[in-house]
Tab-separated table of C-alpha atoms and ligand atoms in Angstrom:
chain	number	residue	atom	x	y	z
M	23	MET	CA	120.459	93.182	110.924
M	24	TYR	CA	120.489	97.350	110.000
M	25	ASN	CA	118.957	100.166	110.384
M	26	ALA	CA	116.541	101.601	107.638
M	27	LYS	CA	115.742	105.958	107.747
M	28	ALA	CA	112.188	104.812	106.633
M	29	TYR	CA	108.232	107.080	106.996
M	30	ALA	CA	105.800	105.205	109.171
M	31	ALA	CA	102.132	105.109	110.469
M	32	PRO	CA	102.098	104.619	113.837
M	33	SER	CA	98.251	104.506	114.305
M	34	ALA	CA	95.519	104.695	112.104
M	35	THR	CA	94.048	108.181	113.169
M	36	SER	CA	98.152	109.788	112.843
M	37	PRO	CA	100.156	111.305	109.921
M	38	LEU	CA	103.055	109.311	109.033
M	39	ALA	CA	106.379	110.258	110.229
M	40	SER	CA	110.096	109.231	110.575
M	41	THR	CA	111.239	106.503	112.228
M	42	THR	CA	114.092	104.276	112.059
M	43	ILE	CA	112.982	100.201	111.042
M	44	ALA	CA	115.336	97.498	110.876
M	45	ARG	CA	116.454	95.607	108.517
M	46	ARG	CA	117.634	91.887	106.811
M	47	ASP	CA	121.310	92.205	105.442
M	48	PRO	CA	121.241	89.976	102.794
M	49	THR	CA	121.390	86.703	102.012
M	50	GLU	CA	122.395	84.387	99.650
M	51	ASN	CA	119.485	85.157	96.784
M	52	ASP	CA	119.350	88.252	97.748
M	53	VAL	CA	118.660	92.457	96.529
M	54	GLN	CA	119.933	95.070	99.021
M	55	ILE	CA	118.478	98.776	96.796
M	56	GLU	CA	118.958	102.440	97.710
M	57	ILE	CA	116.058	103.323	97.184
M	58	LEU	CA	115.377	106.432	95.076
M	59	PHE	CA	111.848	106.645	94.153
M	60	CYS	CA	108.456	105.192	95.415
M	61	GLY	CA	105.011	105.764	93.796
M	62	ILE	CA	102.192	106.857	96.641
M	63	CYS	CA	99.279	104.693	95.395
M	64	HIS	CA	96.514	104.836	96.532
M	65	SER	CA	96.167	100.887	98.981
M	66	ASP	CA	99.165	102.654	100.984
M	67	LEU	CA	96.197	105.396	102.113
M	68	HIS	CA	94.092	102.381	102.561
M	69	GLN	CA	96.050	100.138	104.222
M	70	ALA	CA	97.995	103.095	106.871
M	71	ARG	CA	94.095	104.149	107.667
M	72	ASN	CA	93.241	100.370	108.354
M	73	GLU	CA	90.533	101.035	105.885
M	74	TRP	CA	90.533	97.737	104.995
M	75	SER	CA	90.071	96.007	108.332
M	76	GLY	CA	87.319	93.090	107.580
M	77	VAL	CA	90.518	91.433	104.914
M	78	MET	CA	94.641	93.238	106.074
M	79	PRO	CA	94.026	94.816	109.707
M	80	THR	CA	97.095	96.480	109.603
M	81	VAL	CA	100.042	96.008	111.956
M	82	TYR	CA	101.430	99.069	112.966
M	83	PRO	CA	104.339	100.947	112.344
M	84	CYS	CA	103.091	100.390	108.872
M	85	VAL	CA	105.662	101.015	106.458
M	86	PRO	CA	103.448	101.812	102.907
M	87	GLY	CA	105.446	101.440	99.103
M	88	HIS	CA	105.142	99.258	96.854
M	89	GLU	CA	105.928	100.566	93.654
M	90	ILE	CA	110.029	100.611	93.865
M	91	VAL	CA	112.889	102.062	92.774
M	92	GLY	CA	116.118	102.302	92.804
M	93	ARG	CA	119.698	101.116	92.574
M	94	VAL	CA	121.486	97.972	93.656
M	95	THR	CA	124.171	98.398	96.532
M	96	LYS	CA	124.952	94.523	97.421
M	97	ILE	CA	123.892	91.309	96.124
M	98	GLY	CA	123.869	87.649	98.094
M	99	SER	CA	126.424	85.183	96.455
M	100	ALA	CA	124.233	83.104	94.170
M	101	VAL	CA	122.552	86.748	92.716
M	102	THR	CA	122.996	85.955	89.041
M	103	LYS	CA	120.565	88.562	87.523
M	104	PHE	CA	121.365	91.905	89.044
M	105	LYS	CA	125.108	93.962	89.626
M	106	VAL	CA	125.689	96.335	91.429
M	107	GLY	CA	125.801	99.315	90.306
M	108	ASP	CA	122.509	98.695	88.551
M	109	THR	CA	118.433	100.316	88.150
M	110	ALA	CA	116.216	97.914	90.003
M	111	SER	CA	112.745	97.893	90.812
M	112	VAL	CA	110.492	96.006	93.188
M	113	GLY	CA	106.463	95.618	93.207
M	114	CYS	CA	103.793	94.824	95.829
M	115	LEU	CA	105.601	91.290	95.988
M	116	VAL	CA	108.219	90.325	97.919
M	117	ASP	CA	108.154	86.196	98.497
M	118	SER	CA	105.591	83.242	97.401
M	119	ASP	CA	106.305	79.392	98.048
M	120	GLY	CA	107.530	78.872	94.516
M	121	THR	CA	106.076	75.711	94.164
M	122	CYS	CA	101.624	75.797	93.907
M	123	PRO	CA	100.133	75.171	90.968
M	124	GLU	CA	99.858	79.238	91.198
M	125	CYS	CA	103.369	80.279	91.609
M	126	LYS	CA	104.311	76.777	88.805
M	127	GLN	CA	102.332	79.141	86.047
M	128	PHE	CA	104.169	81.608	86.565
M	129	LEU	CA	101.258	83.460	88.599
M	130	GLU	CA	102.202	84.289	92.700
M	131	GLN	CA	99.262	86.925	92.913
M	132	PHE	CA	97.740	84.271	93.339
M	133	CYS	CA	99.535	81.928	96.026
M	134	PRO	CA	98.262	81.130	99.627
M	135	ASN	CA	101.448	81.724	101.278
M	136	LEU	CA	102.593	84.801	99.349
M	137	ILE	CA	104.318	87.807	101.345
M	138	LEU	CA	102.827	91.750	100.138
M	139	THR	CA	106.396	94.146	100.591
M	140	TYR	CA	104.223	95.385	103.745
M	141	ASN	CA	102.037	94.776	106.604
M	142	PHE	CA	102.865	91.278	105.775
M	143	PRO	CA	104.446	88.628	108.314
M	144	ASP	CA	108.709	88.753	107.481
M	145	LYS	CA	109.840	85.511	108.141
M	146	HIS	CA	113.390	86.972	108.082
M	147	THR	CA	112.687	89.416	111.247
M	148	GLY	CA	109.956	87.578	113.090
M	149	GLY	CA	107.404	91.448	112.117
M	150	VAL	CA	106.017	92.356	109.416
M	151	THR	CA	106.828	93.859	105.563
M	152	TYR	CA	108.072	97.102	105.703
M	153	GLY	CA	107.807	99.398	101.963
M	154	GLY	CA	108.648	101.555	99.736
M	155	TYR	CA	109.154	104.896	101.568
M	156	SER	CA	112.242	103.683	103.139
M	157	ASP	CA	115.863	104.645	102.213
M	158	SER	CA	116.547	101.234	101.226
M	159	ILE	CA	114.742	97.984	100.832
M	160	VAL	CA	116.490	94.129	100.850
M	161	VAL	CA	114.266	91.513	98.556
M	162	ASP	CA	114.554	87.821	96.901
M	163	GLU	CA	116.348	88.898	93.139
M	164	ARG	CA	113.069	86.694	91.863
M	165	PHE	CA	110.704	89.262	93.492
M	166	VAL	CA	112.903	92.119	92.022
M	167	PHE	CA	112.891	93.184	87.983
M	168	ARG	CA	114.893	94.355	85.460
M	169	VAL	CA	113.282	98.455	84.744
M	170	PRO	CA	114.667	99.331	81.135
M	171	ASP	CA	117.633	102.967	80.562
M	172	ASN	CA	114.892	104.781	78.278
M	173	LEU	CA	112.281	104.917	81.593
M	174	ASP	CA	112.955	108.079	83.414
M	175	PRO	CA	112.750	105.836	87.178
M	176	ALA	CA	109.779	108.764	88.970
M	177	GLY	CA	108.429	107.430	85.959
M	178	ALA	CA	109.125	103.960	86.317
M	179	ALA	CA	108.050	103.460	89.906
M	180	PRO	CA	104.404	103.098	89.362
M	181	LEU	CA	104.837	100.415	86.432
M	182	GLN	CA	105.108	98.472	89.771
M	183	CYS	CA	101.721	98.673	90.930
M	184	ALA	CA	99.704	101.049	89.229
M	185	GLY	CA	101.103	99.284	85.256
M	186	ILE	CA	100.899	95.603	86.077
M	187	THR	CA	97.543	96.031	88.367
M	188	THR	CA	96.277	97.447	84.979
M	189	TYR	CA	97.792	95.945	82.411
M	190	SER	CA	97.484	92.669	84.004
M	191	PRO	CA	93.939	92.702	83.563
M	192	MET	CA	94.010	94.026	80.221
M	193	HIS	CA	96.003	90.822	78.925
M	194	HIS	CA	93.192	88.307	81.273
M	195	TRP	CA	90.799	89.535	79.280
M	196	GLY	CA	91.863	90.226	76.168
M	197	VAL	CA	92.064	94.022	75.130
M	198	THR	CA	93.299	94.027	71.646
M	199	THR	CA	92.460	96.839	68.021
M	200	GLY	CA	88.904	96.732	67.297
M	201	LYS	CA	88.174	96.718	71.288
M	202	LYS	CA	85.458	99.428	73.674
M	203	VAL	CA	86.923	99.388	76.424
M	204	GLY	CA	85.616	102.016	78.941
M	205	ILE	CA	88.301	103.404	81.640
M	206	VAL	CA	86.673	104.732	84.739
M	207	GLY	CA	88.166	107.148	86.781
M	208	LEU	CA	91.785	109.303	86.148
M	209	GLY	CA	94.226	108.646	89.410
M	210	GLY	CA	97.070	106.316	88.746
M	211	LEU	CA	95.783	103.746	87.591
M	212	GLY	CA	93.177	104.918	85.697
M	213	HIS	CA	95.368	106.861	83.635
M	214	MET	CA	97.667	103.642	83.235
M	215	GLY	CA	94.824	101.379	82.748
M	216	VAL	CA	94.586	104.302	78.976
M	217	LYS	CA	97.707	104.347	78.357
M	218	PHE	CA	97.471	100.197	77.630
M	219	ALA	CA	94.564	100.441	76.638
M	220	HIS	CA	95.616	102.215	73.988
M	221	ALA	CA	99.273	101.543	73.083
M	222	LEU	CA	97.200	98.290	72.360
M	223	GLY	CA	94.865	99.480	70.313
M	224	ALA	CA	91.452	99.705	71.384
M	225	HIS	CA	89.189	102.545	71.526
M	226	VAL	CA	89.383	104.269	74.892
M	227	VAL	CA	86.115	105.330	76.717
M	228	LEU	CA	87.656	107.304	80.093
M	229	PHE	CA	84.329	107.659	82.454
M	230	THR	CA	85.986	110.446	85.410
M	231	THR	CA	83.736	112.728	88.095
M	232	SER	CA	86.451	115.232	86.967
M	233	PRO	CA	85.160	117.843	83.640
M	234	GLY	CA	89.260	119.157	84.678
M	235	LYS	CA	90.659	115.697	83.323
M	236	LYS	CA	88.966	116.686	80.087
M	237	ASP	CA	91.491	117.038	78.441
M	238	ASP	CA	94.662	114.706	80.059
M	239	ALA	CA	92.781	112.291	79.247
M	240	LEU	CA	92.247	112.734	75.851
M	241	ARG	CA	95.960	113.685	75.435
M	242	LEU	CA	96.855	109.851	77.526
M	243	GLY	CA	95.199	108.040	74.960
M	244	ALA	CA	91.524	107.878	75.528
M	245	ASP	CA	89.702	108.311	72.140
M	246	GLU	CA	86.652	109.960	74.494
M	247	VAL	CA	85.957	110.884	78.108
M	248	VAL	CA	82.549	111.246	79.757
M	249	ILE	CA	81.883	112.172	82.969
M	250	SER	CA	80.330	110.065	84.205
M	251	ARG	CA	77.801	112.589	86.715
M	252	ASN	CA	76.408	113.274	83.230
M	253	ALA	CA	73.396	110.473	82.848
M	254	ASP	CA	72.609	111.504	78.772
M	255	GLU	CA	76.147	110.955	78.101
M	256	MET	CA	76.455	108.292	79.942
M	257	THR	CA	72.928	106.419	78.222
M	258	LYS	CA	75.413	107.547	74.568
M	259	HIS	CA	77.028	104.698	75.386
M	260	ALA	CA	74.430	102.305	76.454
M	261	GLY	CA	75.096	98.093	75.158
M	262	SER	CA	78.271	99.087	73.953
M	263	PHE	CA	81.061	98.434	75.715
M	264	ASP	CA	83.184	94.381	75.296
M	265	PHE	CA	85.622	95.106	78.709
M	266	ILE	CA	84.971	97.900	81.279
M	267	LEU	CA	88.131	98.330	84.264
M	268	ASP	CA	86.914	99.915	87.541
M	269	ALA	CA	89.585	102.117	88.988
M	270	VAL	CA	87.270	104.410	91.905
M	271	SER	CA	88.933	104.278	94.825
M	272	ALA	CA	85.750	105.340	96.303
M	273	ASP	CA	82.061	104.637	97.028
M	274	HIS	CA	80.608	104.888	93.597
M	275	ASP	CA	77.160	102.765	91.419
M	276	ILE	CA	79.059	100.134	89.241
M	277	ASN	CA	75.175	99.830	88.500
M	278	ALA	CA	75.579	102.760	85.242
M	279	TYR	CA	78.851	101.646	83.963
M	280	LEU	CA	77.638	97.785	83.960
M	281	GLY	CA	74.389	99.624	81.792
M	282	LEU	CA	76.734	99.972	79.596
M	283	LEU	CA	79.270	97.109	78.546
M	284	ARG	CA	77.404	94.863	75.853
M	285	ARG	CA	76.261	91.176	75.253
M	286	ASP	CA	77.983	89.091	77.907
M	287	GLY	CA	80.671	92.021	78.660
M	288	ASN	CA	83.159	92.591	81.442
M	289	LEU	CA	83.711	94.738	83.678
M	290	CYS	CA	86.485	93.951	86.011
M	291	LEU	CA	87.193	95.243	89.780
M	292	VAL	CA	90.653	96.632	90.371
M	293	GLY	CA	88.949	98.948	92.728
M	294	ALA	CA	89.316	98.403	96.929
M	295	PRO	CA	86.924	100.876	97.838
M	296	GLU	CA	86.197	100.813	101.827
M	297	LYS	CA	82.816	99.309	101.640
M	298	PRO	CA	80.871	96.924	99.336
M	299	LEU	CA	79.962	97.379	96.219
M	300	ALA	CA	75.552	97.297	95.372
M	301	VAL	CA	74.684	95.383	92.277
M	302	SER	CA	71.140	94.740	91.045
M	303	ALA	CA	71.361	91.144	89.368
M	304	PHE	CA	69.545	92.641	86.754
M	305	TYR	CA	72.243	95.047	85.139
M	306	LEU	CA	73.906	90.877	84.693
M	307	LEU	CA	71.578	88.762	84.102
M	308	PHE	CA	69.285	91.230	80.599
M	309	GLY	CA	72.391	90.791	78.295
M	310	ARG	CA	74.167	88.296	80.313
M	311	LYS	CA	76.674	90.055	81.767
M	312	SER	CA	79.745	89.575	83.902
M	313	LEU	CA	81.343	91.809	87.484
M	314	SER	CA	85.376	90.104	88.220
M	315	GLY	CA	88.214	91.564	89.570
M	316	SER	CA	91.743	91.147	89.738
M	317	PRO	CA	94.507	92.409	91.804
M	318	ILE	CA	98.054	92.717	90.461
M	319	GLY	CA	99.985	90.470	88.274
M	320	GLY	CA	102.865	88.059	88.505
M	321	ILE	CA	106.739	88.485	88.185
M	322	ALA	CA	106.912	86.999	84.524
M	323	GLU	CA	104.437	89.271	83.946
M	324	THR	CA	105.550	92.069	85.582
M	325	GLN	CA	108.411	92.051	83.911
M	326	GLU	CA	106.994	91.365	80.255
M	327	MET	CA	104.519	94.766	80.976
M	328	LEU	CA	107.569	96.766	82.312
M	329	ASP	CA	109.632	95.149	79.055
M	330	PHE	CA	106.671	96.458	76.771
M	331	CYS	CA	106.686	100.092	78.425
M	332	GLY	CA	109.987	100.761	77.252
M	333	LYS	CA	109.500	99.743	74.067
M	334	HIS	CA	106.206	101.956	73.722
M	335	ASN	CA	107.598	104.122	76.168
M	336	ILE	CA	105.422	104.104	78.993
M	337	ALA	CA	106.100	106.328	82.121
M	338	ALA	CA	103.798	107.321	84.489
M	339	ASP	CA	102.603	111.363	84.837
M	340	VAL	CA	104.626	111.719	87.930
M	341	GLU	CA	104.698	114.350	90.592
M	342	VAL	CA	107.515	114.274	92.488
M	343	ILE	CA	107.287	114.946	95.735
M	344	PRO	CA	110.343	114.973	99.045
M	345	ILE	CA	108.467	112.667	101.432
M	346	GLN	CA	107.544	115.615	104.466
M	347	LYS	CA	105.010	115.348	102.228
M	348	VAL	CA	103.406	112.354	102.582
M	349	ASN	CA	100.973	112.990	104.525
M	350	GLU	CA	99.482	116.841	102.080
M	351	ALA	CA	99.769	113.688	99.554
M	352	TYR	CA	97.647	111.562	101.172
M	353	GLU	CA	95.013	114.183	101.862
M	354	ARG	CA	94.855	115.190	98.015
M	355	LEU	CA	94.455	111.206	96.605
M	356	LEU	CA	90.833	111.832	98.629
M	357	ARG	CA	90.494	114.770	96.283
M	358	ALA	CA	91.149	112.906	93.078
M	359	ASP	CA	93.718	115.680	93.084
M	360	VAL	CA	97.011	113.858	91.734
M	361	LYS	CA	98.451	113.897	87.996
M	362	TYR	CA	98.389	110.953	88.320
M	363	ARG	CA	100.619	109.735	90.042
M	364	PHE	CA	102.677	110.614	93.122
M	365	SER	CA	106.295	109.489	93.318
M	366	ILE	CA	107.838	110.211	96.763
M	367	ASP	CA	111.973	111.812	95.198
M	368	MET	CA	113.796	109.524	98.156
M	369	ALA	CA	116.601	111.612	97.880
M	370	SER	CA	114.238	113.743	100.866
M	371	LEU	CA	114.414	111.036	103.251
M	372	LYS	CA	118.478	111.924	104.042
M	373	SER	CA	117.423	115.268	104.922
M	374	LYS	CA	115.643	114.446	107.834
P	408	LIG	N1	93.414	95.077	92.343
P	408	LIG	C1	94.401	95.930	92.707
P	408	LIG	O1	95.405	94.978	92.604
P	408	LIG	C2	94.653	97.018	92.907
P	408	LIG	C3	96.312	97.685	92.800
P	408	LIG	C4	95.887	99.119	93.848
P	408	LIG	C5	95.134	99.422	94.000
P	408	LIG	N2	94.070	99.159	93.706
P	408	LIG	C6	92.793	99.728	94.267
P	408	LIG	O2	92.591	100.866	93.428
P	408	LIG	C7	91.953	102.047	93.740
P	408	LIG	C8	92.529	102.743	92.790
P	408	LIG	O3	94.045	103.487	93.020
P	408	LIG	P1	94.840	104.423	92.958
P	408	LIG	O4	96.027	104.003	93.369
P	408	LIG	O5	94.732	104.381	91.164
P	408	LIG	O6	93.277	106.403	93.060
P	408	LIG	P2	93.947	107.667	93.167
P	408	LIG	O7	94.397	107.947	92.577
P	408	LIG	O8	93.027	107.729	94.537
P	408	LIG	O9	91.881	107.311	91.531
P	408	LIG	C9	91.101	106.781	91.834
P	408	LIG	C10	90.600	107.835	91.248
P	408	LIG	O10	88.731	107.054	92.085
P	408	LIG	C11	88.366	108.367	91.582
P	408	LIG	N3	87.417	108.978	92.399
P	408	LIG	C12	88.059	108.887	93.589
P	408	LIG	N4	86.340	109.105	94.533
P	408	LIG	C13	85.522	108.992	93.585
P	408	LIG	C14	84.104	108.640	93.789
P	408	LIG	N5	83.703	108.751	95.288
P	408	LIG	N6	83.032	107.894	92.975
P	408	LIG	C15	83.955	108.478	91.570
P	408	LIG	N7	84.867	108.586	91.768
P	408	LIG	C16	85.979	109.116	92.727
P	408	LIG	C17	88.826	109.597	90.655
P	408	LIG	O11	88.721	109.646	89.657
P	408	LIG	P3	88.502	110.977	88.299
P	408	LIG	O12	88.285	111.942	88.817
P	408	LIG	O13	88.555	110.423	86.926
P	408	LIG	O14	86.033	110.562	88.516
P	408	LIG	C18	90.611	108.703	91.510
P	408	LIG	O15	90.932	109.880	91.460
P	408	LIG	C19	91.836	102.098	95.375
P	408	LIG	O16	91.358	102.382	95.466
P	408	LIG	C20	93.068	101.133	95.536
P	408	LIG	O17	92.996	99.722	96.782
P	408	LIG	C21	93.893	97.590	93.591
P	409	LIG	ZN1	99.483	99.869	94.433
P	410	LIG	ZN1	102.785	79.596	96.065
């Protein structure tokens, strides 16, 4: 074991602060990574504040962060995919059993024995896993990705969660040329959703509560922008969408979006608000509509998404911040005030 510098939430109500955590020394299949950038996902905030206590109660201290890009500093003797000095990335998963039917189908995100990057039991240390708000991390090479050289590392970091979480359901539900696709919420996930839906050839409509984001949405690839609080603008799109991806982090009226689906259309939730959403049965019955959900993506699919991003030159639009601004960044996330992902420059941790 060795000591790593990190930022942790000491409790649900206290700000994140500098701390030291124990990491394992790399075993034979492990890669040790010096973390250069880590994106801030709204899930980090939900988890740090124990807003998902019913499903995944938080163990403190909690070191969030699952959008990690860094440089390989050490490899175990059996590692074949990486060498020291490579750029590498880690997302939301750091382990799975590798033997269950889900793993065998490359769907590790559904493995009953998956281990998330933070706040999950850590078999190596006996504690919980600690995420990317840290100077380094040690991960089994099976869960480490190659980052295309042409992508800026600060903007590539958010691909590990915001990227795959929007890419995976679009592939699963067949987003392609000729489909009318809605994206709800222009935050970290939403702006990646707009980029992917556009790159896949769909007609993209972005729904936002923030009129000031309209020009950005068009620049990011939306064909149309609807201010969701304007009932007239919403009504114009009634019954017309093949697929809507809902990336909203807080309570909102999803019936308003179910009404916009065409027959057999699908509304997929990727947003994970603290409180349950109210669904009117009638919005589903009339039109035989589906309401679905999707978590992150598998390991092979995440690498595929990264390669797709390399080919199409897609990365997140980021505001790079020092780790000392993380609490301020959380407050801004709650105000929907981020353009469009915070990416922490981890060199700032060295100055503490
Ligand atoms: N399924 C998964 O595997 C997965 C993975 C990552 C994250 N998530 C979840 O996805 C959600 C979004 O994450 P994120 O990191 O993209 O968050 P984010 O950057 O904070 O973006 C959320 C966006 O939702 C909209 N919004 C916020 N409050 C709203 C409200 N009260 N009513 C309507 N719209 C509202 C805002 O967009 P506008 O300003 O455009 O309205 C905001 O920018 C979170 O709940 C997160 O935990 C799920
Ligand atoms: Zn995330
Ligand atoms: Zn499994």
